[in-house]
Structure formats: structure tokens, C-alpha cells
Coordinates of C-alpha atoms and ligand atoms in Angstrom, one line a residue:
M897 CA 81.7 111.7 71.4
G898 CA 81.7 111.7 67.5
E899 CA 85.0 112.4 65.8
K900 CA 83.8 115.8 64.7
D901 CA 83.3 116.7 68.3
L902 CA 86.9 116.1 69.2
R903 CA 88.7 119.1 70.7
S904 CA 91.9 118.4 68.5
R905 CA 89.8 118.9 65.2
N906 CA 89.9 122.7 66.3
W907 CA 93.7 122.3 65.0
F908 CA 94.1 119.4 62.9
G909 CA 90.7 119.3 61.2
R910 CA 91.1 122.9 60.0
K911 CA 91.5 123.9 56.2
G912 CA 93.7 126.6 54.8
K913 CA 96.7 128.1 56.4
D914 CA 95.9 127.3 59.9
G915 CA 95.3 123.4 59.4
F916 CA 98.4 123.4 57.4
I917 CA 100.6 125.1 60.2
Y918 CA 99.2 122.8 62.9
R919 CA 99.8 119.5 60.8
A920 CA 103.0 120.4 59.2
W921 CA 105.2 120.9 62.0
V922 CA 103.8 117.8 63.9
K923 CA 104.5 115.8 60.6
N924 CA 108.3 116.7 61.2
Q925 CA 108.3 113.7 63.6
G926 CA 107.3 111.4 60.7
F927 CA 103.7 110.9 61.3
P928 CA 101.5 110.0 58.2
D929 CA 98.7 112.4 56.9
Y930 CA 95.9 109.8 58.1
E931 CA 96.9 110.1 61.8
F932 CA 95.5 113.6 61.8
N933 CA 92.2 112.4 60.6
D934 CA 89.7 112.1 63.2
K935 CA 91.8 110.1 65.9
P936 CA 91.7 111.1 69.6
V937 CA 94.7 112.8 70.3
I938 CA 96.0 111.8 73.7
G939 CA 98.6 113.8 75.7
I940 CA 101.1 111.8 77.8
C941 CA 102.0 114.3 80.5
N942 CA 105.4 113.0 81.6
T943 CA 107.1 114.0 84.7
W944 CA 110.4 112.1 83.8
S945 CA 113.5 113.6 84.9
E946 CA 116.9 112.3 86.2
L947 CA 116.6 115.0 89.0
A948 CA 113.5 113.4 90.0
P949 CA 115.1 109.8 90.6
C950 CA 111.5 108.2 91.5
N951 CA 110.3 108.9 88.0
A952 CA 113.5 108.3 86.2
H953 CA 112.0 105.3 84.3
F954 CA 109.0 107.2 82.8
R955 CA 110.4 107.2 79.5
E956 CA 109.9 103.5 79.2
L957 CA 106.6 103.7 80.9
A958 CA 105.4 106.3 78.3
E959 CA 106.3 104.0 75.5
S960 CA 104.1 101.3 76.9
V961 CA 101.3 104.0 77.3
K962 CA 101.7 104.9 73.6
H963 CA 101.4 101.1 72.5
G964 CA 98.1 101.2 74.0
I965 CA 97.0 104.4 72.6
W966 CA 98.2 103.2 69.0
E967 CA 96.5 100.0 69.5
A968 CA 93.1 101.6 70.3
G969 CA 93.3 103.9 67.4
G970 CA 94.4 107.0 69.2
F971 CA 97.2 109.4 68.3
P972 CA 99.8 110.0 71.1
L973 CA 101.8 113.0 71.6
E974 CA 104.1 113.1 74.7
F975 CA 104.9 116.2 76.5
P976 CA 107.0 117.1 79.5
V977 CA 106.0 119.0 82.5
M978 CA 108.3 120.2 85.3
S979 CA 109.0 117.5 87.4
L980 CA 109.7 117.5 91.4
G981 CA 112.3 115.3 92.9
E982 CA 111.5 115.2 96.5
T983 CA 115.1 114.7 97.8
L984 CA 116.9 117.1 95.8
M985 CA 114.9 120.2 95.3
K986 CA 115.7 123.2 97.6
P987 CA 114.1 124.7 99.7
T988 CA 111.6 122.0 99.3
A989 CA 109.8 120.4 96.4
M990 CA 106.2 121.5 97.9
L991 CA 107.3 125.1 96.9
Y992 CA 106.7 124.1 93.4
R993 CA 103.6 121.9 93.4
N994 CA 101.4 124.6 92.6
L995 CA 103.8 125.8 89.7
V996 CA 103.7 122.2 88.1
S997 CA 100.0 122.2 88.3
M998 CA 100.0 125.6 86.4
D999 CA 102.3 124.1 83.8
V1000 CA 100.0 121.1 83.4
E1001 CA 96.8 123.1 83.4
E1002 CA 98.2 125.5 80.8
S1003 CA 99.8 122.7 78.7
I1004 CA 96.8 120.8 78.2
R1005 CA 94.6 123.9 77.5
A1006 CA 97.0 125.1 74.9
N1007 CA 97.5 122.2 72.9
P1008 CA 95.3 119.9 70.6
L1009 CA 94.5 117.4 73.1
D1010 CA 91.5 115.2 73.5
G1011 CA 92.5 113.3 76.5
V1012 CA 95.4 112.9 78.9
V1013 CA 97.6 110.2 80.6
L1014 CA 99.2 111.6 83.6
L1015 CA 102.5 109.8 84.6
C1016 CA 103.1 110.5 88.3
G1017 CA 105.3 109.2 90.9
C1018 CA 107.6 111.1 93.5
D1019 CA 105.3 112.7 96.1
K1020 CA 104.3 116.1 94.6
T1021 CA 104.1 115.0 91.0
T1022 CA 100.9 113.3 91.8
P1023 CA 98.8 115.9 93.3
A1024 CA 100.3 118.4 91.0
L1025 CA 99.3 116.6 87.8
V1026 CA 95.7 115.9 89.1
M1027 CA 95.2 119.4 90.2
G1028 CA 96.1 120.7 86.8
A1029 CA 94.1 118.2 85.0
C1030 CA 91.1 119.0 87.1
S1031 CA 91.2 122.5 86.3
V1032 CA 90.9 121.6 82.5
D1033 CA 88.6 118.8 83.0
I1034 CA 89.2 116.8 79.6
P1035 CA 89.4 112.9 80.1
A1036 CA 92.3 112.1 82.3
L1037 CA 93.6 109.0 83.7
V1038 CA 96.6 108.5 86.1
V1039 CA 99.3 105.9 85.6
S1040 CA 101.7 105.9 88.7
G1041 CA 105.3 104.9 88.5
G1042 CA 105.2 102.2 91.1
A1043 CA 107.3 101.7 94.3
M1044 CA 110.9 100.6 94.5
L1045 CA 111.7 97.0 95.2
T1046 CA 112.3 96.5 99.0
G1047 CA 115.6 97.5 100.2
R1048 CA 117.9 94.7 101.8
Y1049 CA 120.7 95.4 104.1
R1050 CA 122.3 92.7 106.1
G1051 CA 119.6 90.4 105.6
K1052 CA 117.0 92.9 106.7
S1053 CA 114.3 94.4 104.7
I1054 CA 114.9 98.3 104.7
G1055 CA 113.1 101.5 103.3
T1056 CA 112.9 105.2 103.6
S1057 CA 111.5 105.1 107.2
D1058 CA 114.7 103.7 108.1
V1059 CA 116.7 106.9 107.1
W1060 CA 115.7 108.6 110.3
R1061 CA 116.7 105.6 112.4
Y1062 CA 120.0 105.3 110.7
H1063 CA 120.6 109.2 111.0
D1064 CA 119.7 109.2 114.8
E1065 CA 122.2 106.2 115.0
V1066 CA 125.0 108.0 113.4
R1067 CA 124.2 111.1 115.8
E1068 CA 124.6 108.6 118.7
G1069 CA 127.9 107.3 117.4
R1070 CA 126.4 103.6 116.9
L1071 CA 126.6 103.7 113.2
K1072 CA 129.7 104.9 111.2
Q1073 CA 129.2 107.4 108.5
E1074 CA 131.0 105.3 105.9
E1075 CA 128.6 102.5 106.4
L1076 CA 125.9 104.8 105.4
S1077 CA 127.0 104.7 101.5
T1078 CA 126.5 100.9 101.6
I1079 CA 123.0 101.3 103.2
E1080 CA 122.3 103.9 100.5
A1081 CA 122.7 101.5 97.6
A1082 CA 121.0 98.8 99.5
M1083 CA 118.1 100.9 100.1
C1084 CA 117.4 102.3 96.6
R1085 CA 117.9 99.1 94.4
S1086 CA 115.6 99.6 91.7
C1087 CA 113.6 102.5 89.9
G1088 CA 110.5 103.7 91.4
H1089 CA 109.3 105.7 94.6
C1090 CA 109.7 105.3 98.3
A1091 CA 108.7 101.5 99.1
V1092 CA 107.0 102.4 102.3
M1093 CA 103.6 103.8 102.9
G1094 CA 104.9 107.4 102.6
T1095 CA 103.3 110.1 100.5
A1096 CA 104.2 108.8 97.1
S1097 CA 102.5 105.4 97.9
S1098 CA 99.6 107.4 99.8
M1099 CA 99.0 109.4 96.4
A1100 CA 99.1 106.3 94.2
C1101 CA 96.5 104.7 96.7
M1102 CA 94.5 108.1 96.6
V1103 CA 94.3 108.1 92.8
E1104 CA 93.3 104.6 92.8
S1105 CA 90.4 105.1 95.5
L1106 CA 89.3 108.2 93.8
G1107 CA 88.7 106.2 90.7
L1108 CA 91.3 108.1 88.7
S1109 CA 93.5 105.0 87.8
L1110 CA 92.7 101.5 86.5
P1111 CA 92.7 99.0 89.3
G1112 CA 95.7 97.7 90.8
N1113 CA 97.7 100.8 89.8
A1114 CA 98.8 101.8 93.5
A1115 CA 100.9 98.6 94.3
I1116 CA 102.5 97.1 91.1
P1117 CA 106.3 97.5 91.7
A1118 CA 108.1 99.9 89.4
A1119 CA 110.3 97.2 88.1
D1120 CA 107.6 94.6 87.6
S1121 CA 106.6 94.1 84.0
R1122 CA 102.9 94.2 85.0
R1123 CA 103.5 98.0 85.3
K1124 CA 104.2 98.3 82.0
T1125 CA 101.1 96.2 81.1
L1126 CA 98.9 98.4 83.2
A1127 CA 100.7 101.6 81.3
H1128 CA 99.5 99.9 78.0
L1129 CA 96.1 99.2 79.3
S1130 CA 95.7 102.8 80.4
G1131 CA 96.6 103.8 76.8
V1132 CA 93.8 101.7 75.4
R1133 CA 91.4 103.0 78.1
I1134 CA 92.1 106.8 77.6
V1135 CA 90.9 106.5 74.0
E1136 CA 87.6 105.0 75.1
M1137 CA 87.3 107.6 77.8
V1138 CA 87.5 110.2 75.1
K1139 CA 84.9 108.6 73.1
E1140 CA 82.6 108.3 76.1
N1141 CA 83.6 111.9 77.1
M1142 CA 84.3 110.7 80.5
K1143 CA 85.9 113.6 82.4
P1144 CA 87.4 114.0 85.9
S1145 CA 84.3 115.9 86.9
D1146 CA 82.2 112.7 86.2
I1147 CA 84.6 110.8 88.8
L1148 CA 85.4 113.3 91.4
T1149 CA 82.3 113.5 93.3
R1150 CA 82.0 114.1 97.2
K1151 CA 81.6 110.4 97.6
A1152 CA 84.9 109.7 95.9
F1153 CA 86.5 112.0 98.2
E1154 CA 85.1 110.4 101.2
N1155 CA 86.2 107.0 99.9
A1156 CA 89.7 108.4 99.5
I1157 CA 89.7 109.6 103.2
K1158 CA 88.6 106.3 104.4
V1159 CA 91.1 104.4 102.2
N1160 CA 94.0 106.7 103.5
T1161 CA 92.9 105.9 107.1
A1162 CA 93.0 102.1 106.7
I1163 CA 96.3 102.0 105.0
G1164 CA 98.1 104.3 107.3
G1165 CA 98.7 107.0 104.8
S1166 CA 100.7 110.0 105.0
T1167 CA 99.7 113.3 106.7
N1168 CA 100.5 115.2 103.3
F1169 CA 97.4 113.5 101.9
A1170 CA 95.2 115.9 103.9
I1171 CA 96.9 118.9 101.9
H1172 CA 96.8 117.4 98.6
L1173 CA 93.4 116.1 98.7
L1174 CA 92.0 119.5 99.8
A1175 CA 93.9 121.0 97.1
I1176 CA 92.5 118.7 94.5
A1177 CA 89.0 119.2 96.0
G1178 CA 89.3 122.9 95.7
R1179 CA 90.2 122.5 91.9
A1180 CA 87.4 120.0 91.5
G1181 CA 84.9 122.4 93.2
V1182 CA 83.9 119.7 95.6
P1183 CA 83.3 121.1 99.3
L1184 CA 85.9 119.4 101.5
T1185 CA 87.2 120.6 104.9
L1186 CA 90.1 119.7 107.1
D1187 CA 87.3 118.5 109.7
D1188 CA 86.0 116.0 107.2
M1189 CA 89.5 114.2 107.4
D1190 CA 88.8 113.7 111.1
H1191 CA 85.1 112.6 111.3
L1192 CA 85.3 110.6 108.1
S1193 CA 88.2 108.6 109.5
A1194 CA 86.7 108.2 112.9
G1195 CA 86.4 104.5 114.2
I1196 CA 88.5 103.2 110.9
P1197 CA 91.4 101.1 112.2
L1198 CA 94.7 100.3 110.5
I1199 CA 94.3 97.4 108.3
V1200 CA 97.6 97.8 106.1
N1201 CA 100.6 96.5 107.9
L1202 CA 103.2 98.7 106.0
Q1203 CA 105.9 101.0 107.3
P1204 CA 106.1 103.6 108.8
S1205 CA 103.0 102.5 111.0
G1206 CA 103.6 98.9 110.5
E1207 CA 106.3 96.4 109.1
Y1208 CA 106.0 95.7 105.4
F1209 CA 106.7 97.5 102.1
M1210 CA 104.7 98.3 99.1
E1211 CA 106.0 95.2 97.0
D1212 CA 104.4 93.0 100.1
L1213 CA 101.1 94.9 99.4
F1214 CA 101.2 94.0 95.7
Y1215 CA 101.8 90.3 96.6
A1216 CA 99.0 90.3 99.1
G1217 CA 96.5 91.6 96.6
G1218 CA 97.2 95.2 96.2
L1219 CA 94.6 98.0 96.8
P1220 CA 91.7 96.1 95.3
A1221 CA 92.2 93.6 98.2
V1222 CA 92.2 96.3 100.7
L1223 CA 89.1 97.9 99.2
K1224 CA 87.3 94.6 99.4
E1225 CA 88.1 94.6 103.2
L1226 CA 86.6 98.0 103.5
D1227 CA 83.5 97.1 101.4
S1228 CA 81.1 98.0 104.3
I1229 CA 82.4 101.5 104.9
L1230 CA 82.9 102.6 101.2
H1231 CA 80.5 104.1 98.7
R1232 CA 80.2 101.2 96.3
D1233 CA 78.8 103.0 93.5
C1234 CA 81.6 105.6 92.6
M1235 CA 82.4 105.5 89.0
T1236 CA 86.1 105.0 87.9
V1237 CA 88.1 105.7 84.8
N1238 CA 87.3 102.2 83.5
G1239 CA 83.5 102.8 83.4
K1240 CA 83.0 100.3 86.3
T1241 CA 82.2 101.1 89.8
I1242 CA 84.7 100.8 92.5
Q1243 CA 83.0 97.8 93.9
E1244 CA 83.0 96.2 90.5
N1245 CA 86.6 96.8 90.3
Y1246 CA 87.4 95.2 93.8
K1247 CA 84.6 92.7 94.1
D1248 CA 86.7 89.7 92.7
A1249 CA 90.0 90.7 94.7
E1250 CA 91.6 88.3 97.1
N1251 CA 93.7 89.0 100.1
Y1252 CA 96.5 86.5 99.7
D1253 CA 98.5 87.7 103.1
K1254 CA 96.6 88.5 106.3
E1255 CA 100.0 89.8 107.8
V1256 CA 100.0 92.6 105.2
I1257 CA 96.2 93.2 104.8
A1258 CA 94.0 92.5 107.8
S1259 CA 90.2 93.1 108.2
L1260 CA 88.1 95.7 109.9
D1261 CA 87.3 93.3 112.6
Q1262 CA 90.8 92.3 113.6
P1263 CA 92.9 95.2 112.4
F1264 CA 96.7 95.7 113.2
N1265 CA 95.8 98.9 115.0
K1266 CA 92.3 100.2 116.3
V1267 CA 93.9 103.7 115.9
S1268 CA 94.4 105.3 112.5
G1269 CA 93.9 108.3 110.6
L1270 CA 94.6 111.9 110.9
G1271 CA 93.3 113.6 114.1
V1272 CA 92.6 117.3 113.3
L1273 CA 93.1 119.5 116.5
K1274 CA 91.7 122.7 117.3
G1275 CA 92.5 125.2 120.1
N1276 CA 94.1 128.7 120.7
L1277 CA 97.5 127.5 119.2
C1278 CA 95.8 126.4 115.9
E1279 CA 92.6 128.1 115.5
D1280 CA 92.1 127.0 111.7
G1281 CA 93.5 123.4 112.8
A1282 CA 96.5 121.0 112.9
V1283 CA 97.0 117.6 112.3
I1284 CA 98.5 114.5 114.0
K1285 CA 99.1 111.0 112.5
L1286 CA 97.3 108.8 115.1
S1287 CA 99.1 105.5 114.1
A1288 CA 102.4 107.0 114.3
A1289 CA 102.2 108.7 117.6
S1290 CA 103.2 107.3 121.1
P1291 CA 100.1 106.1 123.1
H1292 CA 101.7 107.8 126.3
L1293 CA 102.1 111.0 124.7
M1294 CA 98.4 111.3 123.5
R1295 CA 97.5 113.3 126.6
H1296 CA 100.5 115.5 127.4
T1297 CA 101.2 118.8 128.9
G1298 CA 104.8 120.0 128.8
K1299 CA 107.1 123.2 128.6
A1300 CA 107.8 124.5 125.2
V1301 CA 111.2 124.8 123.8
V1302 CA 110.8 127.1 121.0
F1303 CA 112.9 127.3 117.8
E1304 CA 112.1 130.5 115.8
N1305 CA 113.2 128.9 112.4
I1306 CA 114.9 125.7 111.1
E1307 CA 118.4 127.5 111.5
D1308 CA 117.6 128.1 115.1
Y1309 CA 116.7 124.5 115.5
K1310 CA 119.8 123.2 113.8
A1311 CA 122.1 125.6 115.8
R1312 CA 120.8 124.5 119.1
I1313 CA 119.2 121.2 119.2
D1314 CA 122.4 119.2 120.2
S1315 CA 123.6 122.2 122.4
D1316 CA 124.5 120.8 125.9
E1317 CA 123.1 124.3 127.1
L1318 CA 119.5 123.5 125.8
E1319 CA 117.2 123.2 128.6
V1320 CA 115.2 120.2 127.5
D1321 CA 113.9 116.8 128.9
E1322 CA 111.6 114.2 127.7
N1323 CA 108.5 116.2 128.9
S1324 CA 109.3 119.3 127.1
I1325 CA 107.4 120.1 123.7
L1326 CA 109.8 121.0 120.9
V1327 CA 108.1 123.9 118.8
L1328 CA 109.4 124.9 115.4
K1329 CA 108.1 128.1 113.8
N1330 CA 108.2 129.6 110.5
V1331 CA 108.1 126.6 108.6
G1332 CA 104.6 127.1 107.0
P1333 CA 103.5 127.9 103.3
K1334 CA 104.5 131.3 103.4
G1335 CA 107.0 131.5 106.3
Y1336 CA 109.8 129.3 105.0
P1337 CA 108.4 129.5 102.0
G1338 CA 107.0 126.2 100.9
M1339 CA 106.2 124.1 104.0
P1340 CA 109.0 121.7 104.2
E1341 CA 109.0 118.3 105.8
V1342 CA 111.0 119.2 108.9
G1343 CA 108.2 119.0 111.3
N1344 CA 109.3 115.5 112.6
M1345 CA 112.5 117.4 114.2
G1346 CA 115.1 115.0 115.4
L1347 CA 115.1 114.8 119.1
P1348 CA 118.0 116.4 121.2
K1349 CA 121.2 114.1 121.1
K1350 CA 121.3 114.1 125.0
L1351 CA 117.9 112.7 125.1
L1352 CA 118.7 110.0 122.4
N1353 CA 121.6 109.1 124.2
R1354 CA 119.4 108.3 127.2
G1355 CA 117.1 106.0 125.2
I1356 CA 114.1 108.7 124.5
T1357 CA 112.6 107.8 121.3
D1358 CA 109.8 110.2 121.0
M1359 CA 108.6 113.6 122.2
V1360 CA 105.7 115.9 121.4
R1361 CA 106.8 118.1 118.7
V1362 CA 104.6 121.1 117.3
S1363 CA 105.2 122.9 113.9
D1364 CA 103.6 124.8 111.0
G1365 CA 105.5 122.5 108.7
R1366 CA 104.9 119.1 107.2
M1367 CA 106.6 115.7 107.9
S1368 CA 107.6 113.1 105.3
G1369 CA 105.1 110.4 104.9
T1370 CA 107.8 108.2 105.7
A1371 CA 108.4 109.6 109.5
F1372 CA 106.8 108.8 112.7
G1373 CA 106.3 110.1 116.2
T1374 CA 104.1 112.3 118.2
V1375 CA 104.3 115.0 115.8
V1376 CA 101.8 118.0 115.4
L1377 CA 101.9 119.3 112.0
H1378 CA 100.2 122.0 109.6
V1379 CA 99.5 124.3 112.4
S1380 CA 97.3 127.1 110.9
P1381 CA 97.4 129.8 110.8
E1382 CA 101.2 129.7 110.5
A1383 CA 103.5 131.8 112.6
A1384 CA 104.7 133.9 109.7
I1385 CA 101.3 135.6 109.2
G1386 CA 100.8 136.4 112.9
G1387 CA 98.8 133.2 114.1
I1388 CA 98.9 132.6 118.1
F1389 CA 101.6 130.1 117.1
A1390 CA 103.8 133.1 116.5
L1391 CA 103.5 134.2 120.1
V1392 CA 104.7 130.9 121.9
K1393 CA 107.7 131.4 124.0
T1394 CA 110.1 129.0 125.7
G1395 CA 108.9 128.1 129.0
D1396 CA 105.2 128.5 128.3
T1397 CA 103.2 125.3 128.9
I1398 CA 101.3 123.5 125.9
S1399 CA 98.5 120.9 126.4
L1400 CA 98.0 118.3 123.8
D1401 CA 94.9 116.3 124.2
V1402 CA 94.4 114.1 121.2
P1403 CA 91.1 112.3 122.3
K1404 CA 89.6 115.7 122.8
R1405 CA 91.2 116.9 119.5
S1406 CA 92.8 119.8 121.5
L1407 CA 95.9 121.9 121.3
M1408 CA 96.2 124.6 123.8
L1409 CA 98.6 127.3 124.8
N1410 CA 98.2 127.8 128.6
V1411 CA 98.9 131.7 128.3
S1412 CA 96.2 134.3 129.3
K1413 CA 94.6 136.2 126.6
E1414 CA 95.7 139.4 128.1
E1415 CA 99.4 138.2 128.0
L1416 CA 98.9 136.9 124.4
A1417 CA 97.6 140.6 123.5
E1418 CA 100.7 142.1 125.0
R1419 CA 102.9 139.9 123.1
K1420 CA 100.9 140.4 119.8
K1421 CA 101.7 144.3 120.1
E1422 CA 105.5 143.3 120.1
L1423 CA 105.3 140.7 117.3
K1424 CA 107.2 141.4 114.0
L1425 CA 106.0 139.4 111.1
S1426 CA 108.9 137.5 109.5
L1427 CA 107.5 136.8 105.8
P1428 CA 110.6 136.2 103.5
S1429 CA 111.5 139.2 101.6
V1430 CA 111.0 137.8 97.9
N1431 CA 109.4 140.0 95.6
R1432 CA 110.1 138.5 92.2
G1433 CA 109.3 135.5 90.0
Y1434 CA 107.4 132.4 91.1
V1435 CA 108.4 132.3 94.7
G1436 CA 107.2 136.0 95.1
L1437 CA 103.9 135.2 93.6
Y1438 CA 103.8 132.0 95.7
I1439 CA 104.1 133.9 99.0
D1440 CA 101.6 136.5 98.0
H1441 CA 98.8 133.9 97.0
V1442 CA 99.6 130.7 98.8
L1443 CA 96.6 129.5 101.2
Q1444 CA 97.2 128.0 104.5
A1445 CA 97.5 124.2 105.2
N1446 CA 94.1 123.8 106.1
E1447 CA 92.8 124.9 102.8
G1448 CA 95.4 122.7 100.7
A1449 CA 98.1 125.3 100.2
D1450 CA 96.9 126.1 96.8
M1451 CA 97.2 129.4 95.3
D1452 CA 94.0 131.6 95.9
F1453 CA 93.7 132.1 92.2
L1454 CA 94.1 128.5 91.1
R1455 CA 91.0 127.1 92.7
G1456 CA 88.3 125.9 90.5
K1457 CA 88.4 125.3 86.6
S1458 CA 89.6 127.1 83.7
G1459 CA 87.9 124.6 81.5
S1460 CA 89.1 123.4 78.0
Q1461 CA 87.9 126.2 75.7
V1462 CA 90.4 128.6 74.4
A1463 CA 88.8 131.7 73.0
R1464 CA 91.5 132.9 70.7
D1465 CA 94.3 131.7 68.5
S1466 CA 97.1 133.5 66.8
H1467 CA 97.3 132.2 63.1
Ligands
FES1925 FE1 110.2 110.3 95.7 FE2 110.2 109.2 98.1 S1 111.6 110.5 97.4 S2 109.0 109.1 96.5

């Protein structure tokens, strides 16, 4: 692309009053005149926030990106977008993913940008930024924030997946509440996102396997100086990408999505991956369905030994060779010719990678677990699908029929789960309704509901659980999630009653409510839908327009592209 074709010339290249206004106000930051002369203007889309602790180091990271952009002859302009702190936001960060994607899309479109570097870290920030950038489709490159250093407590490595164990230990009385504050500090001991293969790490691996980041991006720890080096090099590369006019649509082919699904399976990635990838595909205009998640992952084993499916942490994955070493192990099943942001194919990027630690990265022939990936379930209880993380589920529960213990909503669950009166045993199936996209709203990570205290005290560690919500990528158990259609819009899931039997058959990918059609029809007549009554602002808009989980939970009006052309200006 020649300088005259730069999108930013439509601002900074103008003569007369318009050009004066566009340049003059930016000059108030001390930029000399020549910066406005035919240089690619690169936006740095920053999700820095002290309220998103996983991204709290992004001011520094942005400086490294800027160094690279200046060095390559670009003109960097950093801008903030709404950030999403997974741990702090109520009712749930997922409610705002689509809002952030709109912020990103419109911020890029409205401004004089020729390319953009997306600084992402905590779970939802990655899909939100990628979704927004895809809808505009100017050159874009992702720099992830990197994971925290591994936590250490009493000589043992700990990470986010241990939160659930410690929580259960406190409930059982085996761990004192006061001890938790020591563990809190020991677990989160550096900047960065969760150090296990949770959603944030899965998203970092997703962007690298899609080809949207430089190789090695996924696993460099946040606190490692090489993270800054990668940010610097990303700054250099985005300037070249603008000159080559390499856009997300040149990278995000159907084959790239297939690679991402295969990689997510082999690494034991998060169930949230399914929702986010479907949403990104919807923006990119690439046909992708929930069923693709299942058949493309079929037969691919777990070759990365990271919690929650295995033992280790992201730091260990980095030392073992990072994602390029994993991709090399997957060479025989990947589409090798997919283009990536550095102008090389994915295979060219991983062909020289080495696996330094077979305890952390195994091979397809000798995996850590032959079972991995997402099972997509169908049946009358989830006509449009539900998912289960195969490597996190207990083998003895993969085929299970049990009586439902139904909680109508999260408050009902919290009020009764530890009650002595609750009629429940280890064969029961816990059912949680009204935690879906519209029903909660925002589809919180509550699907891995903690087990009843009386069963924990008997040493029961897993039960079948079914909900229309999500679970943290750091969680585990035989947990059926994302039931679609959700209860709040009147899916059959809304009709389940305590005492009904449910049959889960994972090998057959089936989830059935064993109640006759006639009885279900009677129940449907009595059903009162329980959509939250919010009629204003973003949340009202979200409830009206959010799609179901099997379609990525994007807004119906956001799918596809707006493009980078803005027809009118105001000066
Ligand atoms: Fe941010 Fe886990 S809370 S990645």
C-alpha cells in the first residue's frame, strides 16, 4: 500500500480547515509536523485498568509496542477501551464482552488509524478486541499480556484452579478462613493473567493458532522481559502489515478456525473457547457451528499437561518451548499453509521449534490423556446443543442416569445447596436454570456449582451438573454447560423438575430428559418465562438482542463487518 492510500491521509493529509483541525489538536501532545506526513498511523488499543488486574501492566507493554512502531517508521497513538476484570465485575464480565467489542469497532472506525495493535489479557478482553477489529478489518495484530508467574504456597505450585479446592476445604472446615489471605498473596505474585490453561490462556493460544499474533505470544510470562520484546517486535510488524495491507480477513479463513479448534483440544483449553470462537467467526463471516467443535476435535488427545486438566502452569509451557513446540507436535493434523500476521505460514513459524520438556508437552502418539476437547451434546434437554469438557470430566460419570435436583436460579442454589433438608446423593444430577445469556443476564461462570456440603464431607468430589451458564476455564468436573435454548426463553430446559430423571451419555453425545412429550406439553402451558425486566441502557439492549450460546452469544445486529469506510465527516 502506498502512502497516498493510507486511511489516515483522509484526516492528516487534508488541506485547509479540516486538515488544520485534525493535525492541530494532536500536536498539543508535542508531535512535530513531519509525523503527520505519510506515516502509517497505528492505534494501540489498550485494555489497561487497575480494575482488570490481569491487564494492569499494559501501560508499560504499550510503551514497548510504541518503540517498535516508531522504529519502523509508524506513528503510534494509544487509546483506551473499556476493560473487563473477570474477578471484579458484576453480575459477570461476559455481559460486557459485546459492549467492549462495539467500543473497539467504533473507536477504530471513527479515528485516523491505518492499523491497530490489540493489547489483550484477561478472559473477555481478547475475544472482545478481536471481534471489534474483525468487524472493521484494517490490519490488526494481537499482543497478549502473558500469564502470571506460578503461585507458590508451602512449597507447592498453585494457581487459579486451586481456588475451587480451597473453597471446598474451607466449607468442609479443613482450612481456616484466615489462611486464605496468605494463599491469596502467594497465588497472584506477579502481573499477568491466570497461570493455568483457563480461558485467558486458551484465548492467548487461540490468537496464536489463528495466526493473529507473532509466534510465541501465548506463553511468554507477563513478567518476563521477552514479553516486552515481543510487544516491540509486534510494533515493528504492524507497520509492515499496513504497507502490505494484510488484514484479519486475509488470515481468518475457515482453515485457520479449524486449526484453532484442534489446538484448543490438544491443550485442554477452556469451554469458553467455543462461545468466543463462534462469535469471532460470526464477525469474520466464516461459517462455523457448534458441531464443528466436536467433529474437528474428535480423536485429538490432550498433549499439554497444564492445570486444570493436568499438572503444570503457563510458565512451564513457556520453558518447554511454548505454543510453537505444541504446534510442531500437531503438525500432522494442522492446516500448515495458513497465513499468519508475520507474513509466514503457521508451519514456517513452528518448524524450528523444540520441545524441551516432555513432561509438559507430549506427542500425539503418547499423549497425557487420549480424551480431550469439547463434547457437543444434543437431546431434548438441549435441542440446540450443550457442551462438556471431556478432559475435565470423571470417567465413571460419562454415562449416567440420575434424578434431577433443580435450582431455579443462582439465589435458589445458594440458599439450599448446603441445607440438611436437600434430598441429594452422589447419583443425583444438579440442575441450575436461568444463568444463560438472557436469563441472568450475561451467562456467568457458575455452571461448576460446588457440591452439597454433606456430600463433600463424605468424600464425594464430582457429580453431574447441568446448566445454561458457563464455567471458568480453570474449573473441572462432569459439568454440562451452555444448554441451548436457555431456560429463560422457554427451552425444554425450563421444564425440568426435581425428581425427573436425566440421562447423560457422553460417548453418544446425548443429554435426555426422561419425561414424556405429553407431560412436557402440559408443563409448557404452565410455564412463565422469567426474563429479567431491564428496559434501559446497554443491559436492556443486550437482553433484547443477544444470541444463544450455540451461536456465540454475540448480538444479532453485530455479526459481520461494518468495514473501515466512514461516509461522512463533520468539519
Ligand atoms: Fe483474569 Fe483469570 S481473572 S485471567
